[in-house]
Coordinates of C-alpha atoms and ligand atoms in Angstrom, one line a residue:
M1 CA 0.0 0.0 0.0
E2 CA 2.8 2.4 0.9
E3 CA 4.4 1.9 -2.5
T4 CA 1.0 2.5 -4.2
I5 CA 0.5 5.7 -2.4
R6 CA 4.1 6.8 -3.3
K7 CA 3.5 6.2 -7.0
F8 CA 0.1 7.8 -6.8
K9 CA 1.5 11.0 -5.2
E10 CA 4.3 11.1 -7.8
H11 CA 1.8 10.9 -10.6
L12 CA -0.3 13.7 -9.0
A13 CA 2.8 15.9 -8.8
K14 CA 3.3 15.4 -12.6
M15 CA -0.4 16.3 -13.3
E16 CA 0.0 19.3 -11.1
A17 CA 3.0 20.4 -13.1
Y18 CA 1.1 20.2 -16.4
S19 CA -1.8 22.0 -15.0
H20 CA 0.6 24.7 -13.6
A21 CA 2.1 25.1 -17.1
F22 CA -1.3 25.2 -18.7
G23 CA -2.4 27.8 -16.2
V24 CA 0.6 30.0 -16.8
L25 CA 0.1 29.9 -20.5
N26 CA -3.5 30.7 -20.1
Y27 CA -2.8 33.6 -17.8
D28 CA -0.1 34.9 -20.2
S29 CA -2.5 34.7 -23.1
E30 CA -5.1 36.7 -21.3
T31 CA -2.8 39.4 -20.0
V32 CA 0.3 40.0 -22.2
M33 CA 0.5 37.7 -25.2
P34 CA 0.2 39.7 -28.5
K35 CA -2.8 38.6 -30.5
G36 CA -0.6 37.1 -33.2
G37 CA 0.5 34.4 -30.7
S38 CA -2.8 32.6 -30.6
E39 CA -2.2 30.1 -33.4
H40 CA 1.1 28.9 -31.9
L41 CA -0.5 28.8 -28.5
G42 CA -3.4 26.7 -29.9
M43 CA -0.7 24.1 -31.1
T44 CA 0.9 24.1 -27.7
Y45 CA -2.4 23.6 -26.0
A46 CA -3.2 20.7 -28.3
V47 CA 0.1 19.0 -27.3
L48 CA -0.2 19.7 -23.6
S49 CA -3.9 18.7 -23.4
E50 CA -3.0 15.3 -25.1
E51 CA -0.4 14.7 -22.4
M52 CA -2.9 15.8 -19.7
Y53 CA -5.5 13.5 -21.1
K54 CA -3.0 10.6 -21.0
L55 CA -2.0 11.4 -17.4
T56 CA -5.6 11.6 -16.2
T57 CA -6.7 8.4 -17.9
S58 CA -3.5 6.4 -17.3
P59 CA -4.3 2.8 -16.5
D60 CA -1.6 2.9 -13.8
L61 CA -3.3 5.8 -12.1
K62 CA -6.6 4.1 -12.4
A63 CA -5.2 0.9 -10.7
W64 CA -3.7 2.9 -7.9
V65 CA -6.8 4.9 -7.3
K66 CA -8.9 1.8 -7.2
E67 CA -6.5 0.1 -4.8
I68 CA -6.6 3.1 -2.5
L69 CA -10.3 3.3 -2.6
A70 CA -10.6 -0.4 -1.9
H71 CA -8.6 0.1 1.3
R72 CA -10.0 3.6 2.1
D73 CA -10.1 2.8 5.8
Q74 CA -6.4 2.2 5.9
V75 CA -5.2 5.4 4.2
D76 CA -5.1 9.0 5.5
Y77 CA -8.0 11.3 4.8
I78 CA -6.2 13.5 2.3
T79 CA -5.0 10.6 0.2
R80 CA -8.5 9.1 0.3
R81 CA -10.1 12.4 -0.8
E82 CA -7.5 12.8 -3.6
A83 CA -8.3 9.4 -4.8
E84 CA -12.1 10.0 -4.7
E85 CA -11.8 13.3 -6.6
L86 CA -9.4 11.8 -9.1
F87 CA -11.7 8.8 -9.7
E88 CA -14.5 11.2 -10.6
D89 CA -12.4 13.3 -12.9
M90 CA -11.0 10.2 -14.5
E91 CA -14.4 8.7 -15.2
R92 CA -15.5 11.9 -16.7
M93 CA -12.4 12.3 -18.9
E94 CA -12.5 8.6 -20.0
K95 CA -15.9 8.9 -21.3
I96 CA -14.7 11.5 -23.9
P97 CA -12.8 9.9 -26.8
M98 CA -9.2 11.4 -26.8
A99 CA -9.4 12.8 -30.3
E100 CA -12.6 14.6 -29.4
Y101 CA -11.0 16.0 -26.2
V102 CA -8.0 17.4 -28.1
E103 CA -10.2 18.7 -30.9
Y104 CA -12.4 20.4 -28.2
Q105 CA -9.4 22.3 -26.8
V106 CA -8.6 23.7 -30.3
V107 CA -12.3 24.7 -30.9
Q108 CA -12.4 26.4 -27.5
N109 CA -9.2 28.4 -28.2
A110 CA -10.6 29.5 -31.6
A111 CA -13.9 30.4 -30.0
S112 CA -12.3 32.5 -27.4
N113 CA -10.4 34.4 -30.1
A114 CA -13.5 34.9 -32.2
W115 CA -15.4 36.1 -29.2
H116 CA -12.7 38.8 -28.4
T117 CA -12.9 40.1 -31.9
A118 CA -16.7 39.8 -32.1
K119 CA -17.1 41.8 -28.9
V120 CA -14.9 44.6 -30.0
T121 CA -16.6 44.8 -33.4
N122 CA -20.1 44.1 -32.3
D123 CA -20.3 41.1 -34.7
F124 CA -22.3 38.3 -33.2
A125 CA -22.4 36.5 -36.5
L126 CA -18.6 36.1 -36.3
F127 CA -18.9 34.3 -33.0
A128 CA -22.1 32.3 -33.7
P129 CA -20.6 29.3 -35.6
H130 CA -18.0 28.9 -32.7
L131 CA -20.8 29.1 -30.1
E132 CA -22.8 26.5 -32.0
K133 CA -19.8 24.1 -31.9
L134 CA -19.3 24.7 -28.2
V135 CA -23.0 24.1 -27.5
G136 CA -22.8 20.9 -29.5
Y137 CA -19.8 19.7 -27.5
A138 CA -21.4 20.6 -24.2
R139 CA -24.5 18.6 -25.1
K140 CA -22.4 15.7 -26.4
F141 CA -20.1 15.6 -23.4
A142 CA -23.1 15.8 -21.0
G143 CA -24.5 12.8 -22.8
Y144 CA -21.3 10.9 -22.4
W145 CA -21.2 11.7 -18.7
N146 CA -24.8 10.8 -17.9
G147 CA -27.1 10.0 -20.8
E148 CA -30.1 9.5 -18.4
K149 CA -30.2 13.0 -17.0
A150 CA -31.1 16.3 -18.8
P151 CA -27.8 17.6 -20.4
Y152 CA -28.0 20.9 -18.5
D153 CA -28.4 19.2 -15.2
V154 CA -25.3 17.1 -15.9
L155 CA -23.4 20.3 -16.7
L156 CA -24.7 22.1 -13.5
D157 CA -23.5 19.2 -11.5
T158 CA -19.9 19.6 -12.8
Y159 CA -19.8 23.1 -11.2
E160 CA -21.7 22.4 -8.0
K161 CA -22.3 18.8 -7.0
G162 CA -26.0 18.0 -6.8
L163 CA -27.2 21.3 -8.2
T164 CA -30.2 20.9 -10.5
M165 CA -32.6 23.0 -12.6
A166 CA -35.3 22.1 -10.1
T167 CA -33.4 23.9 -7.3
L168 CA -32.4 26.8 -9.4
D169 CA -35.9 27.3 -10.8
E170 CA -37.2 27.5 -7.3
F171 CA -34.3 29.8 -6.2
F172 CA -34.9 32.3 -9.1
A173 CA -38.7 32.1 -8.6
L174 CA -38.2 33.3 -5.0
L175 CA -35.9 36.1 -6.1
R176 CA -38.4 37.2 -8.8
K177 CA -41.3 37.2 -6.3
E178 CA -39.5 39.0 -3.5
L179 CA -37.1 41.2 -5.2
L180 CA -38.7 42.4 -8.5
P181 CA -41.1 44.6 -6.4
V182 CA -38.1 46.2 -4.7
V183 CA -36.5 46.8 -8.0
E184 CA -39.7 48.5 -9.2
A185 CA -39.9 50.6 -6.0
V186 CA -36.3 51.7 -6.4
V187 CA -36.9 52.7 -10.1
Q188 CA -40.0 54.7 -9.0
K189 CA -38.1 56.5 -6.3
G190 CA -35.2 57.5 -8.5
P191 CA -31.7 58.6 -7.5
V192 CA -31.2 59.5 -3.9
V193 CA -27.7 61.1 -4.3
D194 CA -25.8 62.9 -7.0
D195 CA -23.1 60.3 -7.8
S196 CA -21.3 62.3 -10.5
F197 CA -18.1 62.3 -8.3
L198 CA -17.8 58.6 -9.2
R199 CA -17.1 59.7 -12.8
A200 CA -14.4 62.3 -12.0
R201 CA -11.1 61.7 -13.7
F202 CA -8.9 59.5 -11.5
P203 CA -5.5 59.0 -13.1
L204 CA -4.5 55.3 -13.6
P205 CA -1.3 55.5 -11.6
K206 CA -3.3 56.7 -8.6
Q207 CA -5.9 54.0 -9.1
R208 CA -3.0 51.4 -9.1
K209 CA -2.0 52.9 -5.7
L210 CA -5.6 52.5 -4.5
S211 CA -5.5 48.9 -5.5
D212 CA -2.4 48.4 -3.4
R213 CA -4.1 50.0 -0.5
L214 CA -7.2 47.7 -0.9
M215 CA -5.0 44.6 -1.1
A216 CA -3.4 45.6 2.2
V217 CA -6.8 46.1 3.9
L218 CA -7.9 42.7 2.6
T219 CA -4.7 41.3 4.3
I220 CA -3.4 39.9 1.0
D221 CA 0.3 39.0 1.0
R222 CA 1.7 40.5 -2.2
D223 CA 4.6 38.1 -2.2
H224 CA 2.0 35.5 -3.1
C225 CA -0.5 37.6 -5.1
N226 CA -0.1 40.2 -7.8
I227 CA -2.4 42.2 -10.0
G228 CA -2.5 42.0 -13.8
E229 CA -4.5 44.2 -16.1
V230 CA -7.1 42.8 -18.5
E231 CA -10.3 43.6 -20.3
H232 CA -12.4 41.2 -18.2
P233 CA -11.0 40.7 -14.6
F234 CA -10.5 37.2 -13.3
T235 CA -8.4 35.3 -10.8
T236 CA -6.0 32.5 -11.5
N237 CA -4.3 30.3 -8.9
F238 CA -1.5 27.9 -9.3
S239 CA -1.2 27.1 -5.6
K240 CA -1.5 29.1 -2.4
D241 CA 2.0 30.3 -3.2
D242 CA 1.1 32.0 -6.4
V243 CA -2.3 33.6 -6.9
R244 CA -2.9 36.2 -9.6
I245 CA -5.8 38.6 -9.7
T246 CA -6.6 41.0 -12.5
T247 CA -8.4 44.3 -12.9
H248 CA -9.4 46.8 -15.5
Y249 CA -8.8 50.5 -15.0
H250 CA -11.1 53.1 -16.4
E251 CA -10.0 56.7 -15.9
R252 CA -13.6 57.9 -15.3
S253 CA -14.8 55.0 -13.3
F254 CA -12.5 54.3 -10.4
A255 CA -15.1 52.4 -8.5
S256 CA -15.2 49.8 -11.3
S257 CA -11.6 48.8 -10.7
M258 CA -11.9 49.3 -6.9
Y259 CA -14.7 46.7 -6.8
S260 CA -12.9 44.4 -9.2
V261 CA -9.9 44.4 -6.9
I262 CA -12.1 43.6 -3.9
H263 CA -14.0 40.9 -5.7
E264 CA -11.0 39.2 -7.2
G265 CA -9.2 39.8 -3.8
G266 CA -12.0 37.7 -2.2
H267 CA -11.2 34.8 -4.6
A268 CA -7.5 35.3 -3.8
L269 CA -8.1 35.2 0.0
Y270 CA -9.8 31.8 -0.4
E271 CA -6.9 30.4 -2.4
L272 CA -4.2 31.9 -0.2
N273 CA -5.6 30.4 2.9
V274 CA -5.9 26.8 1.9
G275 CA -4.3 24.4 4.4
D276 CA -0.5 23.8 3.9
D277 CA -1.1 20.1 4.0
I278 CA -2.9 20.2 0.6
K279 CA -1.3 23.2 -1.0
Y280 CA 0.3 21.3 -4.0
S281 CA -2.5 18.7 -4.1
P282 CA -5.4 18.6 -6.5
L283 CA -7.4 19.4 -3.4
G284 CA -5.5 22.7 -2.9
G285 CA -8.1 25.0 -4.6
G286 CA -11.6 26.2 -3.9
A287 CA -14.4 23.7 -3.6
S288 CA -16.7 25.0 -6.3
M289 CA -17.5 28.0 -8.3
S290 CA -20.4 29.0 -6.0
I291 CA -18.3 28.7 -2.9
H292 CA -15.7 30.8 -4.6
E293 CA -18.2 33.4 -5.6
S294 CA -19.7 33.4 -2.1
Q295 CA -16.2 34.8 -1.0
S296 CA -15.6 37.2 -3.8
R297 CA -19.0 38.7 -3.6
F298 CA -19.0 38.7 0.2
Y299 CA -15.9 41.0 0.2
E300 CA -17.1 43.0 -2.8
N301 CA -20.6 43.7 -1.6
I302 CA -21.4 42.8 1.9
I303 CA -18.1 44.2 3.3
G304 CA -16.9 46.5 0.4
R305 CA -20.3 48.3 -0.1
S306 CA -21.1 48.6 3.6
E307 CA -21.2 52.0 5.2
A308 CA -18.6 50.9 7.8
F309 CA -16.0 50.0 5.2
L310 CA -16.7 53.0 3.0
T311 CA -16.3 55.3 6.0
Y312 CA -13.0 53.7 6.8
I313 CA -11.6 53.7 3.2
L314 CA -12.9 57.1 1.9
P315 CA -10.1 59.2 3.4
D316 CA -7.5 57.1 1.5
I317 CA -9.5 57.5 -1.7
Q318 CA -9.8 61.2 -1.1
K319 CA -6.0 61.5 -0.7
L320 CA -5.4 59.7 -4.0
G321 CA -8.4 60.9 -6.0
P322 CA -9.5 64.0 -7.8
K323 CA -10.8 67.2 -6.2
A324 CA -14.4 66.2 -6.9
L325 CA -14.1 63.7 -4.1
K326 CA -12.9 66.1 -1.5
D327 CA -16.2 67.1 0.0
V328 CA -18.0 63.8 -0.4
T329 CA -19.3 62.4 2.9
P330 CA -19.1 58.7 3.8
H331 CA -22.9 58.4 3.7
D332 CA -23.1 60.0 0.2
F333 CA -20.3 57.7 -0.9
Y334 CA -22.3 54.7 0.5
L335 CA -25.4 55.8 -1.3
A336 CA -23.5 56.3 -4.5
V337 CA -21.8 52.9 -4.7
N338 CA -25.1 51.3 -3.8
K339 CA -27.1 53.0 -6.4
S340 CA -29.5 50.6 -7.9
E341 CA -30.5 50.9 -11.5
P342 CA -31.6 48.3 -14.0
S343 CA -28.7 48.2 -16.5
L344 CA -27.0 46.3 -19.3
I345 CA -23.7 45.0 -17.9
R346 CA -23.7 42.2 -15.3
T347 CA -20.3 42.9 -13.9
E348 CA -21.2 46.6 -13.3
A349 CA -24.7 45.8 -11.9
D350 CA -25.7 46.7 -8.3
E351 CA -26.4 43.9 -5.8
L352 CA -30.2 44.2 -6.1
T353 CA -30.4 43.8 -9.9
Y354 CA -27.4 41.5 -10.2
S355 CA -29.2 38.2 -9.7
F356 CA -31.6 39.1 -12.6
H357 CA -28.6 39.3 -15.0
V358 CA -27.6 35.9 -13.8
M359 CA -31.2 34.6 -14.1
I360 CA -31.4 35.7 -17.7
R361 CA -28.2 33.8 -18.6
Y362 CA -29.5 30.8 -16.7
E363 CA -32.8 30.8 -18.6
L364 CA -30.9 31.2 -21.9
E365 CA -28.3 28.5 -21.4
K366 CA -30.9 26.1 -20.1
Q367 CA -32.7 26.5 -23.4
L368 CA -29.5 26.4 -25.5
I369 CA -28.3 23.2 -23.9
G370 CA -31.8 21.8 -23.8
G371 CA -32.1 22.3 -27.5
T372 CA -35.1 24.7 -27.4
L373 CA -33.1 27.8 -28.4
A374 CA -31.0 28.1 -31.5
V375 CA -27.7 30.1 -31.3
K376 CA -28.9 32.4 -34.1
D377 CA -31.9 33.3 -32.1
L378 CA -29.9 34.0 -28.9
P379 CA -29.4 37.8 -29.3
A380 CA -33.1 38.4 -29.8
A381 CA -33.9 36.2 -26.8
W382 CA -31.3 38.0 -24.7
N383 CA -32.7 41.4 -25.6
R384 CA -36.3 40.2 -24.9
L385 CA -35.5 39.0 -21.4
Y386 CA -33.5 42.2 -20.5
K387 CA -36.6 44.1 -21.5
E388 CA -38.9 41.9 -19.6
Y389 CA -37.0 41.7 -16.3
L390 CA -34.9 44.8 -16.2
G391 CA -36.9 47.0 -18.4
V392 CA -33.8 48.0 -20.5
D393 CA -33.3 48.1 -24.2
V394 CA -30.1 46.5 -25.4
P395 CA -28.6 48.8 -28.0
N396 CA -26.0 46.3 -29.4
D397 CA -24.6 42.8 -28.9
T398 CA -21.3 44.1 -27.4
Q399 CA -23.3 45.4 -24.5
G400 CA -25.7 42.4 -24.7
V401 CA -25.1 38.8 -25.5
L402 CA -21.4 39.2 -26.2
Q403 CA -20.4 40.9 -22.9
D404 CA -19.3 37.9 -20.9
S405 CA -16.5 35.5 -21.8
H406 CA -18.0 32.4 -20.2
W407 CA -19.8 30.9 -23.2
S408 CA -16.8 31.4 -25.4
G409 CA -14.9 29.1 -23.1
G410 CA -17.6 26.5 -23.2
S411 CA -18.7 27.2 -19.6
F412 CA -22.4 26.4 -19.6
G413 CA -23.8 26.0 -16.1
Y414 CA -21.2 28.4 -14.5
F415 CA -23.4 31.5 -14.3
P416 CA -25.8 30.3 -11.6
S417 CA -22.7 30.1 -9.3
Y418 CA -22.7 33.9 -9.1
A419 CA -26.2 34.2 -7.8
L420 CA -25.9 31.2 -5.5
G421 CA -22.6 32.5 -4.2
S422 CA -24.1 35.8 -3.3
A423 CA -26.9 34.0 -1.5
Y424 CA -24.4 31.8 0.4
G425 CA -22.5 34.9 1.5
A426 CA -25.6 36.5 3.1
Q427 CA -26.3 33.3 5.0
M428 CA -22.7 33.2 6.3
L429 CA -22.9 36.8 7.5
K430 CA -25.7 35.9 9.9
V431 CA -23.5 33.3 11.7
M432 CA -20.4 35.5 11.5
E433 CA -22.3 38.4 13.2
R434 CA -23.1 36.1 16.1
D435 CA -19.4 35.2 16.6
L436 CA -17.7 38.5 15.7
P437 CA -18.3 42.3 16.1
V438 CA -18.2 42.3 12.2
W439 CA -19.1 46.0 11.7
E440 CA -16.9 47.3 14.4
L441 CA -14.0 45.4 12.9
V442 CA -14.8 46.6 9.4
A443 CA -15.1 50.2 10.6
K444 CA -11.5 49.9 11.9
G445 CA -10.3 48.3 8.6
D446 CA -9.4 45.2 10.6
L447 CA -10.5 42.3 8.4
K448 CA -8.1 39.8 9.9
P449 CA -10.6 38.2 12.3
I450 CA -13.1 38.0 9.4
V451 CA -10.6 36.3 7.2
A452 CA -9.6 34.0 10.1
W453 CA -13.3 33.0 10.7
L454 CA -13.7 32.2 7.0
T455 CA -10.4 30.3 6.9
E456 CA -11.4 28.2 9.8
R457 CA -14.8 27.3 8.3
I458 CA -14.1 27.3 4.6
Y459 CA -10.7 28.2 3.2
Q460 CA -8.4 25.7 4.9
Y461 CA -10.4 22.8 3.5
G462 CA -9.8 23.5 -0.2
R463 CA -11.6 20.7 -1.9
L464 CA -11.3 18.3 1.0
L465 CA -15.0 19.0 1.8
K466 CA -17.8 19.2 -0.7
P467 CA -19.8 22.5 -1.2
N468 CA -22.8 21.4 0.9
E469 CA -20.5 20.3 3.7
L470 CA -18.8 23.7 3.6
I471 CA -22.1 25.4 3.8
L472 CA -23.0 23.3 6.8
K473 CA -19.7 24.2 8.4
A474 CA -20.0 27.9 7.7
C475 CA -23.7 28.4 8.2
E476 CA -24.4 25.6 10.7
A477 CA -27.5 24.9 8.6
P478 CA -28.3 23.8 5.0
F479 CA -28.5 26.5 2.3
D480 CA -31.5 28.8 2.7
P481 CA -32.0 31.6 0.1
R482 CA -34.3 33.6 2.5
Y483 CA -31.2 35.1 4.2
Y484 CA -30.2 36.6 0.8
V485 CA -33.6 38.0 0.1
D486 CA -33.9 39.5 3.6
Y487 CA -30.4 41.0 3.3
L488 CA -31.2 42.7 0.0
K489 CA -34.6 43.9 1.1
D490 CA -33.2 45.3 4.3
K491 CA -30.3 47.0 2.6
Y492 CA -32.2 48.6 -0.3
T493 CA -35.0 49.7 2.0
R494 CA -32.5 51.6 4.0
V495 CA -30.5 53.0 1.0
Y496 CA -33.6 54.2 -0.8
G497 CA -35.7 55.0 2.3
L498 CA -38.6 52.8 1.0
Ligands
ZN501 ZN1 -15.7 36.1 -9.4

């Protein structure tokens, strides 16, 4: 058994190295690679993904995993969980023929390039054939993985174990019922503050300094986390030693980057605080997209858009920022960054309307994967739902169906994570407030105890525990979306004096 475990761990280290290399290439292509490099990169991806495929489906690995699982009571918990996770990945990978898997990587790479161009040039037709292929692959792969379930349910399960359309339909129905009336009331009421100071010219070098300050408040160790600049911010992690967040600076919208940094910083805190015993293991990352989003959105919105936090950070912003910010009061700043307005862009949406952006994507991809919506009809369907739920007219596809990168990467079933994550965060807050003087700490800019609380209940476990187990640890109860609804109703009632 000892020899088996040794070989198994050696193999895992090799897989980790490939995934590290893959990740660095991917990060490089998103941040600094010149556009012309994409064909060569596609060839490299094809070679690497073939090797990854072989490593993941290696008969030796399978034999070791099976042996470990057959003696699961005799092995340590980490090894057992590694074997369990691997077994699932292997089964999934094996069901896809290798040629198709390699082909898919190339298709994905081409789709991502086409999407970039299509978004810039507002040309959905350029992206449509690529998207059709990706939808085709997603449906086909879902069929390979589990031919008995609806393909979209199979895909949802790959992002969040056990998540189904039935759960999400109920979740979004509750949000529609409880929150759409609040959205309407807010629209009726209109603006409660002049927020033009948010559009004052804030030079980029000063915004970079603000990012550094925010990272420090978040307690992020810069020796293990840096900030890249991209069009669409994201976070990449190679291990807890090397996490990279990204942001996008707009001279006349400093809050946009400010909240990107806090959001991505939340993802980073999760990765940076995984337990040392699993840091180079396949278990050394976040448990699921939803749990990840529960953290990024917790810091971005619950903490970052609270009056306590804004009162604390405003003097620093005033020191770095333009004159227009000099006389702004913390309360006005709080009202301004919590302004709610039905809008076009998900990543810029306020907390109240945010989930409806997600719901629209959920409805659309459910239909795309379910085969009831053709790719060519997607822009019209998108625009119709934006009108129906948010009351906005979509002027072009760049600000509409082409705005997000997810579908261009073949990620169908990912979007619901954003709304679920937000809801998890609100539930965690309730328990945290019982244990910690959360708002006193935030008002002092002392986030350490909050990070420690989350590390104890979530971060340290990486993927050792499953999402529902982590929710139980953090919330001491199963998921309940009522907390989220109550949190939003309470917050916007106060902000808008409803
Ligand atoms: Zn995120």
